Amino acid sequence: MLFVNDLFEPGVPKWLVHSKATEDAMGLADWVFPGFLFMVGLSIPFAFLSRRKKGEGDLEILKHILVRTLSLLLIGVFMINIHEINAELSGINKYLWAILVYISIFLIWNKYPVNSKYNMLFKVLKGLGIVGLVVLAYIFKGGTEAYPTWLTTGWWGILGLIGWGYFAGALTYLFTKGKLVGVVLLWGCFVLLNVLSQLELLGFLNPIKPYFGVLISGNTPSIVLCGLGVGILLKENKSNFKRLMRILLPLGIIVLLIGFAFRNWFIISKIQGTPSWAMICNGISILVFCFLFYVIDYLKLSRWTALFKPAGQNSLTTYLAPDIIYYTIWGLGWNILIYKQEESALIAVGGSILWAIAMIGFAALLSKIYIRLKL
């Protein structure tokens, strides 16, 4: 996600970047986000197992799901409104407002050391973060002087989509008690919702779409639930590699073929959230997972993954911290990202690869000084 988000589209090959909304196509960037959603679902059974081992019951887990979902939605709303702020009406520079939003987010959701002599300071910092977001929301104004607007949910942003997808997947696992049959049935329901939404047959739900549109469209939840189903299969067969592969390899191919079959009615489009795009991405994710499981868990070739370990341990920090650097660079008008140019695709792509690696290192450095987001 760091890599494709950093790509300078005019200067890199088309197959690496997002396809246009009306194109019947997809590039690497169009698979990366659904790949992450797939991993969200994949991790849910193991997250539940960890909480059960701590002695948490259904109510405690439900509370955790709701708090995490609301946190992701709130952060997502602030992020998408960075591009909507009217600096003159708000009385604050756009980039400064964005930086203060991120600082507030880190102050609120940072994982502070426990049982520390600085516990009171940590509470004060968290309180400052809350006050910061409230003030930033209060002064925010978008639109024009004639028609000012306030914070809008819009499409909820990447973290908001993850929040809704996590909400659907976690509740599904909770209420089906982790039974694969129930998960598969609900996965089918969300795929059906996606199809009906694309056929514009859900117009009667328009009044609630501004709030629950991600769930109603079915697209994002269907990707997370696909990952959830694979996670259940992994949990039940992780010690039997051959049995797991006998299930997942055909499943990945079948899901991929279903996606191409959907192409007879729906173009492959991430922007439109079509069922063909979702199924093709799910098929790719299953097959990529099989390959990685074979290499890392079966062949035990895992030393190369050390580079990515900090990102896995601090995923939210790794994703959000670079934005503070971006907005600082843009706000100060520094033209230092010299690899973003059209003359050499090699330099443009190579620069973004180095940027992604550097940001993993940045997140690892932050974690060493106890700056690590945890929802």
GROMACS .gro file of C-alpha atoms in nm:
model
  375
    1MET     CA    1   0.000   0.000   0.000
    2LEU     CA    2   0.289   0.237   0.077
    3PHE     CA    3   0.443   0.160  -0.261
    4VAL     CA    4   0.137   0.203  -0.484
    5ASN     CA    5   0.015   0.509  -0.291
    6ASP     CA    6   0.348   0.679  -0.358
    7LEU     CA    7   0.365   0.607  -0.732
    8PHE     CA    8   0.370   0.911  -0.958
    9GLU     CA    9   0.114   0.789  -1.210
   10PRO     CA   10   0.226   0.982  -1.522
   11GLY     CA   11   0.577   0.840  -1.487
   12VAL     CA   12   0.519   0.468  -1.427
   13PRO     CA   13   0.378   0.176  -1.631
   14LYS     CA   14   0.000   0.163  -1.648
   15TRP     CA   15  -0.014  -0.192  -1.511
   16LEU     CA   16   0.121  -0.072  -1.177
   17VAL     CA   17  -0.139   0.196  -1.108
   18HIS     CA   18  -0.514   0.222  -1.062
   19SER     CA   19  -0.735   0.180  -1.366
   20LYS     CA   20  -0.996   0.446  -1.441
   21ALA     CA   21  -1.349   0.404  -1.309
   22THR     CA   22  -1.498   0.321  -1.650
   23GLU     CA   23  -1.214   0.097  -1.770
   24ASP     CA   24  -1.267  -0.278  -1.782
   25ALA     CA   25  -0.924  -0.343  -1.632
   26MET     CA   26  -0.713  -0.354  -1.319
   27GLY     CA   27  -0.351  -0.282  -1.233
   28LEU     CA   28  -0.140  -0.395  -0.939
   29ALA     CA   29  -0.266  -0.101  -0.733
   30ASP     CA   30  -0.625  -0.224  -0.781
   31TRP     CA   31  -0.541  -0.551  -0.603
   32VAL     CA   32  -0.335  -0.415  -0.312
   33PHE     CA   33  -0.621  -0.271  -0.104
   34PRO     CA   34  -0.853  -0.574  -0.143
   35GLY     CA   35  -0.547  -0.785  -0.059
   36PHE     CA   36  -0.530  -0.597   0.271
   37LEU     CA   37  -0.905  -0.644   0.327
   38PHE     CA   38  -0.856  -1.017   0.263
   39MET     CA   39  -0.586  -1.022   0.533
   40VAL     CA   40  -0.820  -0.843   0.774
   41GLY     CA   41  -1.064  -1.131   0.738
   42LEU     CA   42  -0.785  -1.390   0.748
   43SER     CA   43  -0.664  -1.260   1.084
   44ILE     CA   44  -1.003  -1.250   1.259
   45PRO     CA   45  -1.016  -1.617   1.378
   46PHE     CA   46  -0.670  -1.582   1.533
   47ALA     CA   47  -0.756  -1.248   1.693
   48PHE     CA   48  -1.063  -1.410   1.850
   49LEU     CA   49  -0.853  -1.705   1.967
   50SER     CA   50  -0.609  -1.466   2.136
   51ARG     CA   51  -0.889  -1.283   2.317
   52ARG     CA   52  -1.056  -1.608   2.425
   53LYS     CA   53  -0.725  -1.719   2.577
   54LYS     CA   54  -0.726  -1.398   2.782
   55GLY     CA   55  -1.065  -1.499   2.920
   56GLU     CA   56  -1.277  -1.247   2.726
   57GLY     CA   57  -1.641  -1.334   2.665
   58ASP     CA   58  -1.878  -1.239   2.384
   59LEU     CA   59  -1.977  -0.904   2.538
   60GLU     CA   60  -1.617  -0.794   2.589
   61ILE     CA   61  -1.527  -0.893   2.235
   62LEU     CA   62  -1.836  -0.716   2.098
   63LYS     CA   63  -1.736  -0.400   2.283
   64HIS     CA   64  -1.387  -0.424   2.134
   65ILE     CA   65  -1.531  -0.468   1.782
   66LEU     CA   66  -1.754  -0.162   1.818
   67VAL     CA   67  -1.479   0.060   1.962
   68ARG     CA   68  -1.231  -0.044   1.694
   69THR     CA   69  -1.487   0.007   1.416
   70LEU     CA   70  -1.589   0.353   1.540
   71SER     CA   71  -1.222   0.451   1.578
   72LEU     CA   72  -1.142   0.350   1.219
   73LEU     CA   73  -1.452   0.531   1.089
   74LEU     CA   74  -1.365   0.849   1.279
   75ILE     CA   75  -1.004   0.851   1.157
   76GLY     CA   76  -1.123   0.779   0.802
   77VAL     CA   77  -1.365   1.074   0.809
   78PHE     CA   78  -1.094   1.316   0.921
   79MET     CA   79  -0.857   1.186   0.653
   80ILE     CA   80  -1.095   1.230   0.360
   81ASN     CA   81  -1.189   1.580   0.473
   82ILE     CA   82  -0.827   1.698   0.450
   83HIS     CA   83  -0.890   1.741   0.078
   84GLU     CA   84  -1.221   1.921   0.138
   85ILE     CA   85  -1.112   2.194   0.381
   86ASN     CA   86  -1.143   2.556   0.273
   87ALA     CA   87  -0.838   2.720   0.431
   88GLU     CA   88  -0.980   3.074   0.412
   89LEU     CA   89  -1.310   2.983   0.575
   90SER     CA   90  -1.143   2.765   0.838
   91GLY     CA   91  -0.872   3.018   0.917
   92ILE     CA   92  -0.594   2.757   0.907
   93ASN     CA   93  -0.353   2.628   0.646
   94LYS     CA   94  -0.472   2.303   0.488
   95TYR     CA   95  -0.146   2.118   0.551
   96LEU     CA   96  -0.119   2.243   0.909
   97TRP     CA   97  -0.474   2.123   0.978
   98ALA     CA   98  -0.382   1.782   0.834
   99ILE     CA   99  -0.064   1.753   1.042
  100LEU     CA  100  -0.253   1.848   1.360
  101VAL     CA  101  -0.516   1.583   1.278
  102TYR     CA  102  -0.248   1.315   1.254
  103ILE     CA  103  -0.074   1.431   1.571
  104SER     CA  104  -0.407   1.416   1.755
  105ILE     CA  105  -0.472   1.065   1.619
  106PHE     CA  106  -0.134   0.946   1.745
  107LEU     CA  107  -0.190   1.107   2.085
  108ILE     CA  108  -0.528   0.935   2.128
  109TRP     CA  109  -0.461   0.587   1.990
  110ASN     CA  110  -0.094   0.546   2.077
  111LYS     CA  111  -0.007   0.230   2.271
  112TYR     CA  112   0.154   0.386   2.575
  113PRO     CA  113   0.371   0.174   2.810
  114VAL     CA  114   0.169   0.012   3.088
  115ASN     CA  115   0.246   0.042   3.459
  116SER     CA  116   0.476   0.334   3.394
  117LYS     CA  117   0.561   0.618   3.629
  118TYR     CA  118   0.449   0.846   3.345
  119ASN     CA  119   0.091   0.715   3.338
  120MET     CA  120  -0.050   1.054   3.434
  121LEU     CA  121   0.143   1.220   3.150
  122PHE     CA  122   0.008   0.961   2.907
  123LYS     CA  123  -0.348   1.040   3.017
  124VAL     CA  124  -0.283   1.410   2.964
  125LEU     CA  125  -0.144   1.344   2.615
  126LYS     CA  126  -0.447   1.133   2.526
  127GLY     CA  127  -0.674   1.411   2.656
  128LEU     CA  128  -0.486   1.667   2.445
  129GLY     CA  129  -0.544   1.448   2.142
  130ILE     CA  130  -0.918   1.432   2.207
  131VAL     CA  131  -0.937   1.809   2.258
  132GLY     CA  132  -0.730   1.853   1.942
  133LEU     CA  133  -0.969   1.653   1.724
  134VAL     CA  134  -1.271   1.832   1.873
  135VAL     CA  135  -1.119   2.176   1.804
  136LEU     CA  136  -1.008   2.076   1.453
  137ALA     CA  137  -1.358   1.947   1.378
  138TYR     CA  138  -1.511   2.267   1.518
  139ILE     CA  139  -1.302   2.503   1.302
  140PHE     CA  140  -1.336   2.292   0.987
  141LYS     CA  141  -1.526   2.447   0.698
  142GLY     CA  142  -1.545   2.322   0.345
  143GLY     CA  143  -1.734   2.432   0.037
  144THR     CA  144  -1.760   2.801  -0.045
  145GLU     CA  145  -1.846   3.116   0.147
  146ALA     CA  146  -2.196   3.103   0.001
  147TYR     CA  147  -2.240   2.733   0.068
  148PRO     CA  148  -2.010   2.626   0.354
  149THR     CA  149  -2.000   2.262   0.457
  150TRP     CA  150  -1.880   2.070   0.761
  151LEU     CA  151  -1.709   1.730   0.789
  152THR     CA  152  -1.870   1.477   0.556
  153THR     CA  153  -1.853   1.098   0.559
  154GLY     CA  154  -1.825   1.071   0.180
  155TRP     CA  155  -1.682   0.730   0.098
  156TRP     CA  156  -1.537   0.699   0.453
  157GLY     CA  157  -1.177   0.682   0.332
  158ILE     CA  158  -0.949   0.376   0.322
  159LEU     CA  159  -0.953   0.330   0.700
  160GLY     CA  160  -1.328   0.376   0.706
  161LEU     CA  161  -1.372   0.103   0.444
  162ILE     CA  162  -1.143  -0.121   0.650
  163GLY     CA  163  -1.354  -0.036   0.955
  164TRP     CA  164  -1.681  -0.136   0.788
  165GLY     CA  165  -1.524  -0.451   0.644
  166TYR     CA  166  -1.378  -0.546   0.982
  167PHE     CA  167  -1.716  -0.478   1.146
  168ALA     CA  168  -1.894  -0.714   0.905
  169GLY     CA  169  -1.629  -0.983   0.932
  170ALA     CA  170  -1.587  -0.972   1.310
  171LEU     CA  171  -1.962  -0.973   1.379
  172THR     CA  172  -2.007  -1.258   1.133
  173TYR     CA  173  -1.745  -1.465   1.314
  174LEU     CA  174  -1.891  -1.375   1.653
  175PHE     CA  175  -2.254  -1.457   1.572
  176THR     CA  176  -2.182  -1.770   1.366
  177LYS     CA  177  -1.945  -1.887   1.643
  178GLY     CA  178  -1.676  -1.936   1.380
  179LYS     CA  179  -1.872  -2.198   1.184
  180LEU     CA  180  -1.754  -2.213   0.824
  181VAL     CA  181  -2.102  -2.287   0.686
  182GLY     CA  182  -2.247  -1.971   0.839
  183VAL     CA  183  -1.957  -1.760   0.717
  184VAL     CA  184  -1.991  -1.896   0.362
  185LEU     CA  185  -2.366  -1.826   0.361
  186LEU     CA  186  -2.314  -1.466   0.473
  187TRP     CA  187  -2.032  -1.426   0.221
  188GLY     CA  188  -2.282  -1.531  -0.046
  189CYS     CA  189  -2.532  -1.275   0.089
  190PHE     CA  190  -2.280  -0.992   0.057
  191VAL     CA  191  -2.186  -1.106  -0.296
  192LEU     CA  192  -2.559  -1.100  -0.381
  193LEU     CA  193  -2.589  -0.750  -0.231
  194ASN     CA  194  -2.295  -0.643  -0.447
  195VAL     CA  195  -2.466  -0.778  -0.759
  196LEU     CA  196  -2.803  -0.618  -0.672
  197SER     CA  197  -2.633  -0.287  -0.592
  198GLN     CA  198  -2.451  -0.285  -0.927
  199LEU     CA  199  -2.781  -0.360  -1.102
  200GLU     CA  200  -2.931  -0.059  -0.917
  201LEU     CA  201  -3.201  -0.272  -0.756
  202LEU     CA  202  -3.146  -0.142  -0.403
  203GLY     CA  203  -3.281   0.209  -0.453
  204PHE     CA  204  -3.530   0.163  -0.168
  205LEU     CA  205  -3.230   0.168   0.070
  206ASN     CA  206  -3.110   0.510  -0.050
  207PRO     CA  207  -3.214   0.692   0.273
  208ILE     CA  208  -2.961   0.494   0.478
  209LYS     CA  209  -2.688   0.465   0.214
  210PRO     CA  210  -2.500   0.776   0.335
  211TYR     CA  211  -2.441   0.592   0.662
  212PHE     CA  212  -2.441   0.221   0.577
  213GLY     CA  213  -2.363   0.231   0.207
  214VAL     CA  214  -2.044   0.024   0.242
  215LEU     CA  215  -2.240  -0.262   0.397
  216ILE     CA  216  -2.533  -0.226   0.158
  217SER     CA  217  -2.308  -0.233  -0.150
  218GLY     CA  218  -2.173  -0.568  -0.028
  219ASN     CA  219  -1.838  -0.523  -0.202
  220THR     CA  220  -1.597  -0.454   0.085
  221PRO     CA  221  -1.762  -0.702   0.327
  222SER     CA  222  -1.757  -0.975   0.061
  223ILE     CA  223  -1.378  -0.943   0.032
  224VAL     CA  224  -1.325  -0.951   0.409
  225LEU     CA  225  -1.555  -1.253   0.448
  226CYS     CA  226  -1.364  -1.439   0.178
  227GLY     CA  227  -1.049  -1.386   0.384
  228LEU     CA  228  -1.240  -1.489   0.696
  229GLY     CA  229  -1.339  -1.820   0.536
  230VAL     CA  230  -0.977  -1.887   0.443
  231GLY     CA  231  -0.873  -1.793   0.798
  232ILE     CA  232  -1.111  -2.054   0.941
  233LEU     CA  233  -0.973  -2.317   0.703
  234LEU     CA  234  -0.619  -2.222   0.803
  235LYS     CA  235  -0.702  -2.237   1.173
  236GLU     CA  236  -0.852  -2.584   1.133
  237ASN     CA  237  -0.582  -2.725   0.901
  238LYS     CA  238  -0.263  -2.531   0.977
  239SER     CA  239  -0.081  -2.848   1.082
  240ASN     CA  240  -0.192  -3.039   0.770
  241PHE     CA  241  -0.032  -2.855   0.479
  242LYS     CA  242  -0.138  -3.097   0.206
  243ARG     CA  243  -0.503  -3.097   0.313
  244LEU     CA  244  -0.504  -2.717   0.334
  245MET     CA  245  -0.357  -2.683  -0.016
  246ARG     CA  246  -0.601  -2.939  -0.157
  247ILE     CA  247  -0.879  -2.709  -0.039
  248LEU     CA  248  -0.734  -2.364  -0.106
  249LEU     CA  249  -0.569  -2.408  -0.447
  250PRO     CA  250  -0.891  -2.525  -0.622
  251LEU     CA  251  -1.089  -2.264  -0.425
  252GLY     CA  252  -0.860  -1.985  -0.545
  253ILE     CA  253  -0.896  -2.096  -0.907
  254ILE     CA  254  -1.276  -2.132  -0.878
  255VAL     CA  255  -1.315  -1.786  -0.719
  256LEU     CA  256  -1.094  -1.639  -0.992
  257LEU     CA  257  -1.307  -1.803  -1.263
  258ILE     CA  258  -1.628  -1.677  -1.098
  259GLY     CA  259  -1.481  -1.327  -1.117
  260PHE     CA  260  -1.417  -1.360  -1.490
  261ALA     CA  261  -1.767  -1.506  -1.535
  262PHE     CA  262  -1.913  -1.197  -1.363
  263ARG     CA  263  -1.729  -0.994  -1.628
  264ASN     CA  264  -2.008  -1.090  -1.871
  265TRP     CA  265  -2.231  -0.847  -1.679
  266PHE     CA  266  -1.995  -0.617  -1.486
  267ILE     CA  267  -1.667  -0.458  -1.587
  268ILE     CA  268  -1.361  -0.512  -1.369
  269SER     CA  269  -1.353  -0.184  -1.176
  270LYS     CA  270  -1.217  -0.105  -0.832
  271ILE     CA  271  -1.366   0.245  -0.832
  272GLN     CA  272  -1.714   0.110  -0.906
  273GLY     CA  273  -1.665  -0.182  -0.666
  274THR     CA  274  -1.792  -0.445  -0.909
  275PRO     CA  275  -1.836  -0.811  -0.809
  276SER     CA  276  -1.608  -0.919  -1.095
  277TRP     CA  277  -1.324  -0.707  -0.951
  278ALA     CA  278  -1.387  -0.834  -0.596
  279MET     CA  279  -1.390  -1.201  -0.698
  280ILE     CA  280  -1.080  -1.174  -0.917
  281CYS     CA  281  -0.896  -1.001  -0.634
  282ASN     CA  282  -1.012  -1.270  -0.390
  283GLY     CA  283  -0.890  -1.543  -0.623
  284ILE     CA  284  -0.549  -1.374  -0.653
  285SER     CA  285  -0.529  -1.329  -0.276
  286ILE     CA  286  -0.604  -1.695  -0.207
  287LEU     CA  287  -0.339  -1.812  -0.455
  288VAL     CA  288  -0.081  -1.561  -0.326
  289PHE     CA  289  -0.153  -1.679   0.028
  290CYS     CA  290  -0.100  -2.042  -0.078
  291PHE     CA  291   0.237  -1.950  -0.231
  292LEU     CA  292   0.350  -1.758   0.078
  293PHE     CA  293   0.231  -2.033   0.313
  294TYR     CA  294   0.426  -2.287   0.108
  295VAL     CA  295   0.745  -2.079   0.111
  296ILE     CA  296   0.733  -1.953   0.470
  297ASP     CA  297   0.557  -2.225   0.670
  298TYR     CA  298   0.628  -2.539   0.468
  299LEU     CA  299   0.978  -2.473   0.329
  300LYS     CA  300   1.067  -2.260   0.635
  301LEU     CA  301   1.222  -1.990   0.415
  302SER     CA  302   1.133  -1.693   0.630
  303ARG     CA  303   1.452  -1.491   0.684
  304TRP     CA  304   1.364  -1.260   0.394
  305THR     CA  305   1.044  -1.155   0.573
  306ALA     CA  306   1.243  -0.970   0.842
  307LEU     CA  307   1.231  -0.658   0.623
  308PHE     CA  308   0.852  -0.651   0.648
  309LYS     CA  309   0.817  -0.752   1.013
  310PRO     CA  310   0.797  -0.394   1.150
  311ALA     CA  311   0.511  -0.319   0.911
  312GLY     CA  312   0.326  -0.632   1.020
  313GLN     CA  313   0.372  -0.548   1.387
  314ASN     CA  314   0.283  -0.180   1.342
  315SER     CA  315   0.054  -0.178   1.039
  316LEU     CA  316  -0.153   0.129   1.128
  317THR     CA  317   0.154   0.330   1.228
  318THR     CA  318   0.330   0.227   0.907
  319TYR     CA  319   0.031   0.336   0.701
  320LEU     CA  320  -0.039   0.672   0.870
  321ALA     CA  321   0.302   0.806   0.978
  322PRO     CA  322   0.422   0.874   0.618
  323ASP     CA  323   0.130   1.114   0.568
  324ILE     CA  324   0.278   1.345   0.832
  325ILE     CA  325   0.598   1.356   0.625
  326TYR     CA  326   0.402   1.414   0.303
  327TYR     CA  327   0.201   1.705   0.444
  328THR     CA  328   0.511   1.859   0.601
  329ILE     CA  329   0.696   1.847   0.267
  330TRP     CA  330   0.400   1.988   0.076
  331GLY     CA  331   0.323   2.251   0.339
  332LEU     CA  332   0.681   2.380   0.335
  333GLY     CA  333   0.691   2.367  -0.044
  334TRP     CA  334   1.000   2.144  -0.052
  335ASN     CA  335   1.061   1.982  -0.391
  336ILE     CA  336   1.271   1.697  -0.255
  337LEU     CA  337   1.087   1.389  -0.388
  338ILE     CA  338   1.295   1.415  -0.706
  339TYR     CA  339   1.218   1.061  -0.820
  340LYS     CA  340   0.861   1.164  -0.902
  341GLN     CA  341   0.905   1.245  -1.270
  342GLU     CA  342   0.803   1.120  -1.615
  343GLU     CA  343   1.142   1.088  -1.782
  344SER     CA  344   1.246   0.755  -1.629
  345ALA     CA  345   0.996   0.491  -1.518
  346LEU     CA  346   1.283   0.305  -1.352
  347ILE     CA  347   1.366   0.602  -1.129
  348ALA     CA  348   0.998   0.671  -1.054
  349VAL     CA  349   0.926   0.309  -0.957
  350GLY     CA  350   1.258   0.259  -0.780
  351GLY     CA  351   1.205   0.576  -0.580
  352SER     CA  352   0.867   0.455  -0.456
  353ILE     CA  353   1.014   0.118  -0.359
  354LEU     CA  354   1.285   0.293  -0.156
  355TRP     CA  355   1.020   0.523  -0.004
  356ALA     CA  356   0.814   0.223   0.109
  357ILE     CA  357   1.118   0.055   0.264
  358ALA     CA  358   1.218   0.380   0.435
  359MET     CA  359   0.869   0.420   0.581
  360ILE     CA  360   0.884   0.068   0.726
  361GLY     CA  361   1.209   0.173   0.889
  362PHE     CA  362   1.045   0.494   1.010
  363ALA     CA  363   0.762   0.296   1.172
  364ALA     CA  364   1.016   0.063   1.335
  365LEU     CA  365   1.201   0.366   1.473
  366LEU     CA  366   0.880   0.515   1.610
  367SER     CA  367   0.795   0.188   1.785
  368LYS     CA  368   1.133   0.193   1.962
  369ILE     CA  369   1.037   0.526   2.120
  370TYR     CA  370   0.691   0.394   2.215
  371ILE     CA  371   0.501   0.559   1.930
  372ARG     CA  372   0.277   0.285   1.801
  373LEU     CA  373  -0.090   0.304   1.711
  374LYS     CA  374  -0.315   0.037   1.854
  375LEU     CA  375  -0.694   0.029   1.811
   0.00000   0.00000   0.00000
